[in-house]
Steps between C-alpha positions, in 0.01 A plus 500: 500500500846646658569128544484412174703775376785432799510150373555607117709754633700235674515250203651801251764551774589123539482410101480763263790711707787285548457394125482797308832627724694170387369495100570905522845490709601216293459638197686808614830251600481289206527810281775609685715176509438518114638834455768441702567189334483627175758792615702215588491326166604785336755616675686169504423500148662809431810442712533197297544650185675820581764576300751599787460156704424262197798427267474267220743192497769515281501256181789389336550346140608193438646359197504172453670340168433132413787322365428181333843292348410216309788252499467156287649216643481152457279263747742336778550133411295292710763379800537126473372264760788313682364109518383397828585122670271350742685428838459306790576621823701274757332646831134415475514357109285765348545594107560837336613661245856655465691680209785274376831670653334703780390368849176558725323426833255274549139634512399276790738474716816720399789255380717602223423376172748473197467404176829388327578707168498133285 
């Protein structure tokens, strides 16, 4: 019979021990943290908003007036197009187009082009 009891006896130390000390001793810390925690909280909450340290920005006005002209004017006549004369050029024989009176390169291989103001 003292067997049996040593062995429950042993069993209670092994199991039932070691977890009522964590569940009890945790418990204990976790409360702790919290309160410490929530001391935190509020004290960074109340620095925040104390009336020494925390200063409002400053905001300015602004005024803003709209101007709006209205100013008639006649549409710009349409610029004329100056008349275009199909050239050929001498270096590699190519054709393009050049405003009569003005001169131009050649877009394949660079010669100067001129059309005669006739």
């Amino acid at each position: 019979m003292s067997a049996g009891i040593f062995f429950i006896l042993i069993l209670f130390i092994m199991f039932y021990l070691p977890s009522f000390g964590l569940f009890y001793f945790g418990h204990r810390i976790r409360k702790k943290l919290k309160r410490k925690n929530e001391a935190e909280a509020a004290a960074y909450a109340a620095a925040q908003y104390n009336p020494v340290y925390h200063v409002p920005p400053v905001q300015q006005r602004v005024e803003t007036k709209t101007v709006i002209n209205v100013v008639e004017s006649k549409p710009a006549p349409a610029p004329k197009k100056a008349a275009s004369v199909s050239v050929e050029c001498k270096g590699c024989g190519a054709r393009s187009a050049v405003v009569k009176g003005e001169s131009a390169s050649c877009d394949y291989c660079g010669s100067p082009l001129a059309a005669s103001a006739q």
